[in-house]
């Protein structure tokens, strides 16, 4: 067979040549911008020319600091296809972490969304390698910024030709993107993606998720969050209509208007979004979901009752995906198999409540932490989830110490503990570091959280281990009540509610009510922070 | 990213682990055999053990000479996944060609279907490298054969353990299958497939054809014909139910019974099969097509009126694929794009009548034979179809002379002439060697054949160039009338019928009626043979 490299370039040019008239839609606060793949390819070619003019060479890092919009999608292909590496910066990172990762990746240019440039200004003097700032501006007005030298994106590219000779005689293992994990401990860790990895991830995820050319995809998950789960690459490969919602993702009314107007079929987001959407619906929010074929949730576990309510009350099917920055990210997806069609609705929701089944192309196994052997597929035996495959990282960027911890014996050790059913569906039980051991028995903080979140007065619940003299550890539930229940909710009614839901010794003795659960920059519960604040409070009260 | 090789092994083990209960069905003359992926994997593991016991080492060639059945599917994975190379022999090849390719590939073991072993007996003494014959037998009875040493397949594997350590620390570029083209001129040419190529082909074709895990696939195209178009690999990757119809493919009543009983959703075959099926239906043949989602036709062009009749009269949608042994084979597929949904039925049939649009992952271009430049996408400018990509061959096996002709400048030169529409759909006009040049203008033999086959008395038509003193060449139509029209069909009524269908100077002056058109071993018109017989007859009559 030909030694033909797997490059994102093929997807970009395929879309431009065979789906030139299909739309890319970018929603801004002051209106909707729409253009075609043909136009997008022209501007992406101009961008590549501009990067070359700026002296960007093969392997150089160029960073984006942006919401989801059409210029970001130009960067997604223009940067890697001209030979450089796009570093997608998480706009929610702390200033300290931002400085660390920009310097660590040695980013030469920063492409910054006009809505968030002020977040970079305070740290600009600490950035050692940045030579230029480029403002992604839909308004066309240069903000009054202290960043320098600075140019508007459209001004930067406008003089460049609309054709660019993207190199195709390249090694498919060349880096194309870099993304740092949002570490809760230590420094963020960088994952470098290759063209090969993302091409294969696009094919495999398209197959596993069953995406079709006719589907319109709405990218709610941020493009700085594990490459928007790789979805923009898969969509471009198929010439699918893509909708980039910018900051509208936090306004459920706008989101529902976009879904209805653009006839969105598929969307991808973290549970926080779906919880917000659900609250909006429960409050009678206007919506038309007739175009939706499936929603995908990932990043953390989706509570069962939400999946159930979306399906039974609103006719919307939600499947979950599981993965991480290190896995490009798709590892498993919770789609029932065809012979499960005859199952009851509730049984199918049980399947969708799991983290899902491994996608073809990967190897996944669960290793019992005590025996070191592969756990049985019996839905009971717990094990750490290990993954290997062509779109799984083999190391952290310039970080041999962290790499040695997570990448061993050819496998990525996810740090997630799960069980696998007879049918191959993984249910995540906990993080290796969050599992609670009480009187010699494991308690899954995640299972307990889900049980608590089933109570009608609870909006969010996080469970952590509380040191205990007698039992070693006991579960502590940190609960955010729904706004209208904040005054009436009691510890006792929750304990009572849990009686027939979990084992008796799982029921937390201690329950605290909070205004919010601290979250990481990608919206996951920040249990480290929770431990630091809540537990010390309790121990103090106990006089320890 | 991990340096994790793309191996068929992953697909085999994925199916066995996550779809153990899904069915593989093999239909024999005396009944239907069905088993599960779990059983199939056990036997495939036993086969691998048996091959190792026989001293088969990495890279050794092992041949199959068989119809489509479950043992052949075991060979499809057992041979490549244990490290050897499966050579799929076309059972319709001439004895001379069979001897040539078995010796050329240096096959060490021949796995032979019990229905066709007698075809090997006459040539056995000419086979220089074959050490052992293995009979794929469903009857369990050793035929009275002169082949020696010989053993029944089930006896060979039965003592081997049901578990096998398939190697995964391999180079993905290692060969896994070899298939020879059915040459009409010269010796057959071998194409060696790599694990990498077939894994990528499986992903890309699954995406392009939109196959789903729930679909039941019926493999009509022979497994010796470009790997059954790669479909068994894609189906196994998805854990799809597969039906292997053995010799039932020539009995339309049986085929329709299989479709109805097994609830076939997708099937793949050459136009000859679909023409036979159509005739069966037109004669009131019993059928239930309610399970069919789509049929795929390939190997040669499907006449428009057949696609139309299948859709309008029988509710069956047929899409065409285009490719060849050298291309694994999928290059294009004639599925309308989503925004063509609003087209009329006839316009959509126009799309399905083309050879289709390139699939993502490949590069396709048409090169004008006179200017040497890329032809415009205008549906008019003709050019030779050139293809490159990760599942396109780079050479013929041990045949530098033929390789130099077809593989040049990094592209596979298909020898097919086509036009490409604005939307990217390719219509094949001719083979470079079959195109007719009359008075300085090109005449497409394929377009003319399709026009003629639209006439209600015509079953098949092949058009070849007839040397002509005045015009250089003129088209000659060779027509097989429908059985009930054989006595009444006339040259004049065909010429009359064509008047408003093609340009006046395309209308053949010479028309001959034949009982059949000679075909190649894969069912394509053998125009070389046609020229040898028909043209010399005509020229003789003209006294030349």
PDB file of C-alpha atoms in Angstrom, chain B residues 3-107:
ATOM      1  CA  UNK B   3       2.940   3.783  18.595  1.00  0.00           C
ATOM      2  CA  UNK B   4       0.047   1.323  18.463  1.00  0.00           C
ATOM      3  CA  UNK B   5      -0.219  -0.618  15.209  1.00  0.00           C
ATOM      4  CA  UNK B   6      -3.405  -0.780  13.148  1.00  0.00           C
ATOM      5  CA  UNK B   7      -4.074  -4.527  12.973  1.00  0.00           C
ATOM      6  CA  UNK B   8      -7.097  -6.576  11.936  1.00  0.00           C
ATOM      7  CA  UNK B   9      -6.510  -8.358  15.250  1.00  0.00           C
ATOM      8  CA  UNK B  10      -8.162  -5.448  17.047  1.00  0.00           C
ATOM      9  CA  UNK B  11     -11.389  -5.853  15.046  1.00  0.00           C
ATOM     10  CA  UNK B  12     -11.496  -9.612  15.621  1.00  0.00           C
ATOM     11  CA  UNK B  13     -11.000  -9.310  19.357  1.00  0.00           C
ATOM     12  CA  UNK B  14     -13.336  -6.330  19.656  1.00  0.00           C
ATOM     13  CA  UNK B  15     -16.142  -8.345  18.054  1.00  0.00           C
ATOM     14  CA  UNK B  16     -15.446 -11.401  20.196  1.00  0.00           C
ATOM     15  CA  UNK B  17     -15.296  -9.407  23.428  1.00  0.00           C
ATOM     16  CA  UNK B  18     -18.153  -6.952  22.931  1.00  0.00           C
ATOM     17  CA  UNK B  19     -20.502  -8.733  20.508  1.00  0.00           C
ATOM     18  CA  UNK B  20     -19.934 -12.371  21.505  1.00  0.00           C
ATOM     19  CA  UNK B  21     -23.562 -13.332  20.936  1.00  0.00           C
ATOM     20  CA  UNK B  22     -24.089 -11.748  17.530  1.00  0.00           C
ATOM     21  CA  UNK B  23     -24.495 -14.158  14.646  1.00  0.00           C
ATOM     22  CA  UNK B  24     -22.507 -15.274  11.645  1.00  0.00           C
ATOM     23  CA  UNK B  25     -24.730 -17.244   9.294  1.00  0.00           C
ATOM     24  CA  UNK B  26     -23.463 -19.522   6.541  1.00  0.00           C
ATOM     25  CA  UNK B  27     -25.897 -20.938   4.029  1.00  0.00           C
ATOM     26  CA  UNK B  28     -25.174 -24.289   2.415  1.00  0.00           C
ATOM     27  CA  UNK B  29     -27.141 -26.291  -0.119  1.00  0.00           C
ATOM     28  CA  UNK B  30     -28.386 -28.640   2.562  1.00  0.00           C
ATOM     29  CA  UNK B  31     -29.131 -26.122   5.267  1.00  0.00           C
ATOM     30  CA  UNK B  32     -28.100 -23.100   7.213  1.00  0.00           C
ATOM     31  CA  UNK B  33     -25.280 -23.063   9.737  1.00  0.00           C
ATOM     32  CA  UNK B  34     -25.210 -20.328  12.349  1.00  0.00           C
ATOM     33  CA  UNK B  35     -22.848 -19.537  15.154  1.00  0.00           C
ATOM     34  CA  UNK B  36     -21.728 -16.566  17.204  1.00  0.00           C
ATOM     35  CA  UNK B  37     -18.711 -14.274  17.122  1.00  0.00           C
ATOM     36  CA  UNK B  38     -17.601 -16.014  20.334  1.00  0.00           C
ATOM     37  CA  UNK B  39     -17.620 -19.393  18.584  1.00  0.00           C
ATOM     38  CA  UNK B  40     -16.047 -17.928  15.466  1.00  0.00           C
ATOM     39  CA  UNK B  41     -13.215 -16.465  17.510  1.00  0.00           C
ATOM     40  CA  UNK B  42     -12.565 -19.793  19.221  1.00  0.00           C
ATOM     41  CA  UNK B  43     -12.327 -21.597  15.886  1.00  0.00           C
ATOM     42  CA  UNK B  44     -10.240 -18.794  14.378  1.00  0.00           C
ATOM     43  CA  UNK B  45      -7.872 -19.162  17.321  1.00  0.00           C
ATOM     44  CA  UNK B  46      -7.748 -22.929  16.719  1.00  0.00           C
ATOM     45  CA  UNK B  47      -6.973 -22.275  13.059  1.00  0.00           C
ATOM     46  CA  UNK B  48      -4.097 -19.976  14.037  1.00  0.00           C
ATOM     47  CA  UNK B  49      -2.731 -22.712  16.305  1.00  0.00           C
ATOM     48  CA  UNK B  50      -3.024 -25.250  13.501  1.00  0.00           C
ATOM     49  CA  UNK B  51      -1.144 -22.996  11.084  1.00  0.00           C
ATOM     50  CA  UNK B  52       1.622 -22.576  13.630  1.00  0.00           C
ATOM     51  CA  UNK B  53       1.791 -26.363  14.107  1.00  0.00           C
ATOM     52  CA  UNK B  54       2.181 -26.718  10.349  1.00  0.00           C
ATOM     53  CA  UNK B  55       5.215 -24.466  10.488  1.00  0.00           C
ATOM     54  CA  UNK B  56       3.560 -21.414   8.927  1.00  0.00           C
ATOM     55  CA  UNK B  57       5.643 -18.404   9.829  1.00  0.00           C
ATOM     56  CA  UNK B  58       5.294 -14.659   9.574  1.00  0.00           C
ATOM     57  CA  UNK B  59       4.832 -13.553   5.975  1.00  0.00           C
ATOM     58  CA  UNK B  60       4.168 -17.054   4.574  1.00  0.00           C
ATOM     59  CA  UNK B  61       1.384 -17.266   2.009  1.00  0.00           C
ATOM     60  CA  UNK B  62      -1.607 -19.493   2.618  1.00  0.00           C
ATOM     61  CA  UNK B  63      -4.329 -19.660  -0.029  1.00  0.00           C
ATOM     62  CA  UNK B  64      -8.094 -20.008   0.013  1.00  0.00           C
ATOM     63  CA  UNK B  65     -10.091 -21.355  -2.926  1.00  0.00           C
ATOM     64  CA  UNK B  66     -13.615 -21.027  -1.723  1.00  0.00           C
ATOM     65  CA  UNK B  67     -17.073 -19.573  -1.941  1.00  0.00           C
ATOM     66  CA  UNK B  68     -18.377 -17.311   0.818  1.00  0.00           C
ATOM     67  CA  UNK B  69     -18.824 -19.356   3.973  1.00  0.00           C
ATOM     68  CA  UNK B  70     -17.993 -19.273   7.667  1.00  0.00           C
ATOM     69  CA  UNK B  71     -14.712 -21.159   7.378  1.00  0.00           C
ATOM     70  CA  UNK B  72     -13.578 -18.637   4.806  1.00  0.00           C
ATOM     71  CA  UNK B  73     -14.334 -15.884   7.345  1.00  0.00           C
ATOM     72  CA  UNK B  74     -12.176 -17.772   9.862  1.00  0.00           C
ATOM     73  CA  UNK B  75      -9.345 -17.772   7.315  1.00  0.00           C
ATOM     74  CA  UNK B  76      -9.909 -14.043   6.693  1.00  0.00           C
ATOM     75  CA  UNK B  77      -8.787 -13.278  10.239  1.00  0.00           C
ATOM     76  CA  UNK B  78      -6.955 -16.383  11.450  1.00  0.00           C
ATOM     77  CA  UNK B  79      -4.307 -16.265   8.732  1.00  0.00           C
ATOM     78  CA  UNK B  80      -3.425 -12.539   8.864  1.00  0.00           C
ATOM     79  CA  UNK B  81      -3.745 -12.225  12.618  1.00  0.00           C
ATOM     80  CA  UNK B  82      -1.315 -15.092  13.295  1.00  0.00           C
ATOM     81  CA  UNK B  83       1.160 -13.364  10.982  1.00  0.00           C
ATOM     82  CA  UNK B  84       0.738 -15.090   7.624  1.00  0.00           C
ATOM     83  CA  UNK B  85      -0.751 -13.765   4.377  1.00  0.00           C
ATOM     84  CA  UNK B  86      -4.034 -15.030   2.973  1.00  0.00           C
ATOM     85  CA  UNK B  87      -4.076 -15.397  -0.795  1.00  0.00           C
ATOM     86  CA  UNK B  88      -7.695 -15.453  -1.960  1.00  0.00           C
ATOM     87  CA  UNK B  89      -7.855 -17.435  -5.207  1.00  0.00           C
ATOM     88  CA  UNK B  90     -10.561 -16.615  -7.700  1.00  0.00           C
ATOM     89  CA  UNK B  91     -12.347 -19.911  -8.319  1.00  0.00           C
ATOM     90  CA  UNK B  92     -13.316 -18.768 -11.834  1.00  0.00           C
ATOM     91  CA  UNK B  93      -9.769 -18.252 -13.051  1.00  0.00           C
ATOM     92  CA  UNK B  94      -8.447 -20.388 -15.874  1.00  0.00           C
ATOM     93  CA  UNK B  95      -6.234 -23.326 -14.866  1.00  0.00           C
ATOM     94  CA  UNK B  96      -3.292 -21.558 -16.468  1.00  0.00           C
ATOM     95  CA  UNK B  97      -3.795 -18.406 -14.398  1.00  0.00           C
ATOM     96  CA  UNK B  98      -4.372 -20.398 -11.215  1.00  0.00           C
ATOM     97  CA  UNK B  99      -1.091 -22.225 -11.648  1.00  0.00           C
ATOM     98  CA  UNK B 100       0.641 -18.939 -12.351  1.00  0.00           C
ATOM     99  CA  UNK B 101      -0.627 -17.084  -9.289  1.00  0.00           C
ATOM    100  CA  UNK B 102      -0.244 -19.964  -6.806  1.00  0.00           C
ATOM    101  CA  UNK B 103       3.365 -20.405  -7.897  1.00  0.00           C
ATOM    102  CA  UNK B 104       3.968 -16.682  -8.111  1.00  0.00           C
ATOM    103  CA  UNK B 105       2.678 -16.118  -4.581  1.00  0.00           C
ATOM    104  CA  UNK B 106       4.454 -19.292  -3.374  1.00  0.00           C
ATOM    105  CA  UNK B 107       1.421 -20.510  -1.443  1.00  0.00           C
TER     106      UNK B 107
END
